């Protein structure tokens, strides 16, 4: 997810923007749908399907132009063009979703019902003046999205999760599982991932901490990023992965693929759900086991969710250092406890202490990210894993961001706090020729002098 730093807007409010480039008043919106209905009767849709996308669009545009000029000669040329564009969205595009998916500031689109459409902009959820005619209208657009992917949704398969050609994720659930209305969620991803420098500029973390984490990646430490939904876990993971040396072979394992890594020696593996007959499933655990036979220098698990946690920790402990992953958790403690439970899901009868020993020996750093009330995403804590102390995983806090309040504009304010202690990883980083970031982080601890 993107991490734009924007002035907050009221949650659930309606943004000031029109529906899109061809945004129309309600009467012309109805006119567009009426013209679309007429075109459905008159156009040879089978012929359109045999044309290239460019030819189909040109043919549909000419037919729409004739209908608009015949039905609404009272409109100005500019309004006629906007009406034609709106009709085209219905004929060859994604209907009311088209302007939202063209808007680069929109990172997520949520359709709850024909009259309830929300987007995420700048980390805030906003209701937008976009609507569908009825449930059938939603389903028509859904089928248009899914058909090129070879997927479908119906009463026999009322849920579908798929990846669009541009990398966006689409989830659809229909009645009876969602009785009120078909619901659609589309999560979009940047084609160019944020770098750590970008995240520093956006206020997601301070520069000395970013340099320290980059050095930790270069020194092949194992890092787990923890956070809630929409907190920026994948964004930070991609930014950290950008500091893996270019001559290393990297294998990513995801379900589904979300990472947009720009490097040469990269293999991306994607889990596969079972088919309609219940066969053919390939899990992240299957892919992780296979990846170990593919001579990886680094393994990145997009999000660890289940028994693959055992294999991931085992890989970290047996020579595949420098691995990165994320986990869905609201705190570092929750992340470690969830990881323990996932290892126990692997089917091995292991005592809890043995599981914790595996966690303690595999991980070096746990980074907690959070979505703030104003919509920004931020690193809020970095914990170093030290080993075992009795029956518990021992760790020390290196960094935290303390929230102090909210300024008059609604933006959350806080301060960076760095522990006045030398990280255990310092020796490892210095041995790799990366002493500078350690010194910068320690200097920051002296500057803020607020640790307690």
Tab-separated table of N, CA and C in Angstrom, residues 195-267:
chain	number	residue	atom	x	y	z
A	195	UNK	N	10.727	3.676	-1.897
A	195	UNK	CA	12.040	3.384	-1.324
A	195	UNK	C	12.037	3.807	0.135
A	196	UNK	N	13.084	3.413	0.868
A	196	UNK	CA	13.198	3.868	2.250
A	196	UNK	C	13.310	5.390	2.311
A	197	UNK	N	14.013	5.977	1.347
A	197	UNK	CA	14.107	7.440	1.311
A	197	UNK	C	12.723	8.071	1.143
A	198	UNK	N	11.892	7.460	0.294
A	198	UNK	CA	10.523	7.959	0.128
A	198	UNK	C	9.770	7.913	1.455
A	199	UNK	N	9.916	6.801	2.172
A	199	UNK	CA	9.195	6.646	3.435
A	199	UNK	C	9.681	7.640	4.480
A	200	UNK	N	10.978	7.941	4.445
A	200	UNK	CA	11.502	8.968	5.352
A	200	UNK	C	10.871	10.317	5.013
A	201	UNK	N	10.792	10.633	3.723
A	201	UNK	CA	10.198	11.906	3.297
A	201	UNK	C	8.730	12.008	3.698
A	202	UNK	N	8.045	10.870	3.709
A	202	UNK	CA	6.633	10.854	4.080
A	202	UNK	C	6.419	10.843	5.589
A	203	UNK	N	7.507	10.762	6.346
A	203	UNK	CA	7.385	10.757	7.798
A	203	UNK	C	7.046	9.407	8.382
A	204	UNK	N	7.307	8.328	7.635
A	204	UNK	CA	6.994	6.991	8.132
A	204	UNK	C	8.027	6.472	9.120
A	205	UNK	N	9.229	6.988	9.047
A	205	UNK	CA	10.291	6.630	9.994
A	205	UNK	C	11.408	7.650	9.872
A	206	UNK	N	12.230	7.828	10.928
A	206	UNK	CA	13.330	8.795	10.853
A	206	UNK	C	14.487	8.259	10.026
A	207	UNK	N	15.270	9.154	9.455
A	207	UNK	CA	16.372	8.762	8.571
A	207	UNK	C	17.389	7.851	9.253
A	208	UNK	N	17.827	8.115	10.502
A	208	UNK	CA	18.802	7.207	11.126
A	208	UNK	C	18.270	5.787	11.289
A	209	UNK	N	16.982	5.656	11.591
A	209	UNK	CA	16.406	4.317	11.721
A	209	UNK	C	16.333	3.635	10.359
A	210	UNK	N	15.975	4.384	9.320
A	210	UNK	CA	15.935	3.816	7.969
A	210	UNK	C	17.312	3.308	7.567
A	211	UNK	N	18.356	4.085	7.858
A	211	UNK	CA	19.721	3.665	7.520
A	211	UNK	C	20.115	2.420	8.304
A	212	UNK	N	19.700	2.349	9.560
A	212	UNK	CA	20.007	1.174	10.386
A	212	UNK	C	19.323	-0.075	9.832
A	213	UNK	N	18.053	0.043	9.461
A	213	UNK	CA	17.331	-1.109	8.913
A	213	UNK	C	17.912	-1.533	7.567
A	214	UNK	N	18.288	-0.555	6.733
A	214	UNK	CA	18.911	-0.892	5.448
A	214	UNK	C	20.215	-1.645	5.671
A	215	UNK	N	21.010	-1.192	6.645
A	215	UNK	CA	22.268	-1.877	6.959
A	215	UNK	C	21.996	-3.279	7.484
A	216	UNK	N	20.938	-3.433	8.282
A	216	UNK	CA	20.589	-4.755	8.803
A	216	UNK	C	20.233	-5.711	7.671
A	217	UNK	N	19.552	-5.202	6.647
A	217	UNK	CA	19.234	-6.038	5.482
A	217	UNK	C	20.514	-6.433	4.756
A	218	UNK	N	21.393	-5.476	4.531
A	218	UNK	CA	22.645	-5.765	3.825
A	218	UNK	C	23.506	-6.762	4.602
A	219	UNK	N	23.429	-6.713	5.934
A	219	UNK	CA	24.218	-7.625	6.770
A	219	UNK	C	23.531	-8.972	6.966
A	220	UNK	N	22.444	-9.234	6.239
A	220	UNK	CA	21.755	-10.523	6.216
A	220	UNK	C	21.149	-10.887	7.562
A	221	UNK	N	20.499	-9.932	8.197
A	221	UNK	CA	19.721	-10.256	9.385
A	221	UNK	C	18.315	-10.666	8.961
A	222	UNK	N	17.654	-11.437	9.808
A	222	UNK	CA	16.289	-11.884	9.552
A	222	UNK	C	15.319	-10.913	10.216
A	223	UNK	N	14.420	-10.350	9.426
A	223	UNK	CA	13.540	-9.288	9.913
A	223	UNK	C	12.085	-9.681	9.683
A	224	UNK	N	11.275	-9.522	10.724
A	224	UNK	CA	9.833	-9.741	10.644
A	224	UNK	C	9.136	-8.398	10.828
A	225	UNK	N	8.260	-8.045	9.894
A	225	UNK	CA	7.493	-6.799	9.974
A	225	UNK	C	6.084	-7.142	10.428
A	226	UNK	N	5.636	-6.516	11.494
A	226	UNK	CA	4.329	-6.797	12.085
A	226	UNK	C	3.434	-5.572	11.966
A	227	UNK	N	2.140	-5.805	11.765
A	227	UNK	CA	1.211	-4.683	11.694
A	227	UNK	C	-0.195	-5.156	11.395
A	228	UNK	N	-1.151	-4.265	11.561
A	228	UNK	CA	-2.537	-4.580	11.273
A	228	UNK	C	-2.861	-4.395	9.803
A	229	UNK	N	-4.127	-4.575	9.469
A	229	UNK	CA	-4.576	-4.411	8.084
A	229	UNK	C	-4.344	-2.978	7.614
A	230	UNK	N	-3.743	-2.836	6.430
A	230	UNK	CA	-3.538	-1.516	5.856
A	230	UNK	C	-2.529	-0.664	6.587
A	231	UNK	N	-1.634	-1.285	7.345
A	231	UNK	CA	-0.661	-0.511	8.127
A	231	UNK	C	0.616	-0.209	7.363
A	232	UNK	N	0.788	-0.801	6.184
A	232	UNK	CA	1.984	-0.536	5.390
A	232	UNK	C	3.051	-1.600	5.501
A	233	UNK	N	2.674	-2.810	5.904
A	233	UNK	CA	3.657	-3.898	6.050
A	233	UNK	C	4.336	-4.213	4.722
A	234	UNK	N	3.534	-4.405	3.679
A	234	UNK	CA	4.096	-4.775	2.379
A	234	UNK	C	4.928	-3.644	1.797
A	235	UNK	N	4.499	-2.406	2.020
A	235	UNK	CA	5.262	-1.249	1.536
A	235	UNK	C	6.648	-1.223	2.157
A	236	UNK	N	6.726	-1.412	3.474
A	236	UNK	CA	8.025	-1.407	4.151
A	236	UNK	C	8.852	-2.616	3.734
A	237	UNK	N	8.203	-3.767	3.574
A	237	UNK	CA	8.919	-4.969	3.139
A	237	UNK	C	9.591	-4.733	1.792
A	238	UNK	N	8.864	-4.152	0.842
A	238	UNK	CA	9.434	-3.887	-0.480
A	238	UNK	C	10.573	-2.883	-0.399
A	239	UNK	N	10.415	-1.866	0.464
A	239	UNK	CA	11.469	-0.856	0.608
A	239	UNK	C	12.736	-1.473	1.188
A	240	UNK	N	12.585	-2.347	2.179
A	240	UNK	CA	13.757	-3.016	2.757
A	240	UNK	C	14.393	-3.963	1.744
A	241	UNK	N	13.558	-4.674	0.981
A	241	UNK	CA	14.094	-5.607	-0.014
A	241	UNK	C	14.908	-4.883	-1.074
A	242	UNK	N	14.645	-3.600	-1.258
A	242	UNK	CA	15.426	-2.816	-2.211
A	242	UNK	C	16.878	-2.670	-1.821
A	243	UNK	N	17.237	-3.042	-0.588
A	243	UNK	CA	18.626	-2.938	-0.125
A	243	UNK	C	19.348	-4.285	-0.119
A	244	UNK	N	18.711	-5.303	-0.675
A	244	UNK	CA	19.402	-6.579	-0.868
A	244	UNK	C	20.390	-6.408	-2.015
A	245	UNK	N	21.647	-6.790	-1.839
A	245	UNK	CA	22.633	-6.626	-2.919
A	245	UNK	C	22.147	-7.231	-4.231
A	246	UNK	N	22.456	-6.560	-5.328
A	246	UNK	CA	21.933	-6.948	-6.627
A	246	UNK	C	22.435	-8.276	-7.156
A	247	UNK	N	23.554	-8.786	-6.615
A	247	UNK	CA	24.091	-10.050	-7.123
A	247	UNK	C	23.531	-11.260	-6.381
A	248	UNK	N	22.553	-11.068	-5.502
A	248	UNK	CA	21.983	-12.185	-4.753
A	248	UNK	C	20.701	-12.682	-5.420
A	249	UNK	N	20.488	-13.991	-5.320
A	249	UNK	CA	19.295	-14.630	-5.884
A	249	UNK	C	18.172	-14.573	-4.840
A	250	UNK	N	17.082	-13.906	-5.213
A	250	UNK	CA	15.971	-13.692	-4.285
A	250	UNK	C	14.748	-14.462	-4.779
A	251	UNK	N	14.116	-15.200	-3.870
A	251	UNK	CA	12.872	-15.902	-4.182
A	251	UNK	C	11.794	-15.388	-3.241
A	252	UNK	N	10.691	-14.918	-3.813
A	252	UNK	CA	9.570	-14.450	-2.999
A	252	UNK	C	8.443	-15.472	-3.056
A	253	UNK	N	7.727	-15.588	-1.956
A	253	UNK	CA	6.600	-16.513	-1.839
A	253	UNK	C	5.416	-15.714	-1.318
A	254	UNK	N	4.337	-15.669	-2.106
A	254	UNK	CA	3.205	-14.828	-1.726
A	254	UNK	C	1.881	-15.497	-2.064
A	255	UNK	N	0.840	-15.006	-1.435
A	255	UNK	CA	-0.521	-15.477	-1.695
A	255	UNK	C	-1.489	-14.325	-1.448
A	256	UNK	N	-1.780	-13.524	-2.498
A	256	UNK	CA	-1.242	-13.535	-3.854
A	256	UNK	C	-0.031	-12.613	-3.955
A	257	UNK	N	0.552	-12.540	-5.170
A	257	UNK	CA	1.709	-11.671	-5.397
A	257	UNK	C	1.302	-10.208	-5.233
A	258	UNK	N	2.049	-9.493	-4.401
A	258	UNK	CA	1.831	-8.058	-4.191
A	258	UNK	C	3.117	-7.261	-4.355
A	259	UNK	N	4.250	-7.871	-4.081
A	259	UNK	CA	5.516	-7.142	-4.097
A	259	UNK	C	5.888	-6.744	-5.518
A	260	UNK	N	6.363	-5.525	-5.661
A	260	UNK	CA	6.851	-5.025	-6.946
A	260	UNK	C	8.334	-4.717	-6.775
A	261	UNK	N	9.167	-5.731	-6.894
A	261	UNK	CA	10.599	-5.560	-6.675
A	261	UNK	C	11.295	-5.340	-8.009
A	262	UNK	N	12.160	-4.350	-8.060
A	262	UNK	CA	12.891	-4.017	-9.279
A	262	UNK	C	14.316	-4.545	-9.146
A	263	UNK	N	14.522	-5.778	-9.602
A	263	UNK	CA	15.856	-6.363	-9.554
A	263	UNK	C	15.925	-7.474	-10.604
A	264	UNK	N	17.135	-7.892	-10.934
A	264	UNK	CA	17.317	-8.876	-12.000
A	264	UNK	C	17.113	-10.306	-11.514
A	265	UNK	N	17.831	-10.697	-10.470
A	265	UNK	CA	17.860	-12.104	-10.067
A	265	UNK	C	16.723	-12.376	-9.095
A	266	UNK	N	15.502	-12.437	-9.632
A	266	UNK	CA	14.308	-12.542	-8.801
A	266	UNK	C	13.373	-13.597	-9.368
A	267	UNK	N	12.879	-14.467	-8.501
A	267	UNK	CA	11.832	-15.418	-8.849
A	267	UNK	C	10.657	-15.192	-7.907
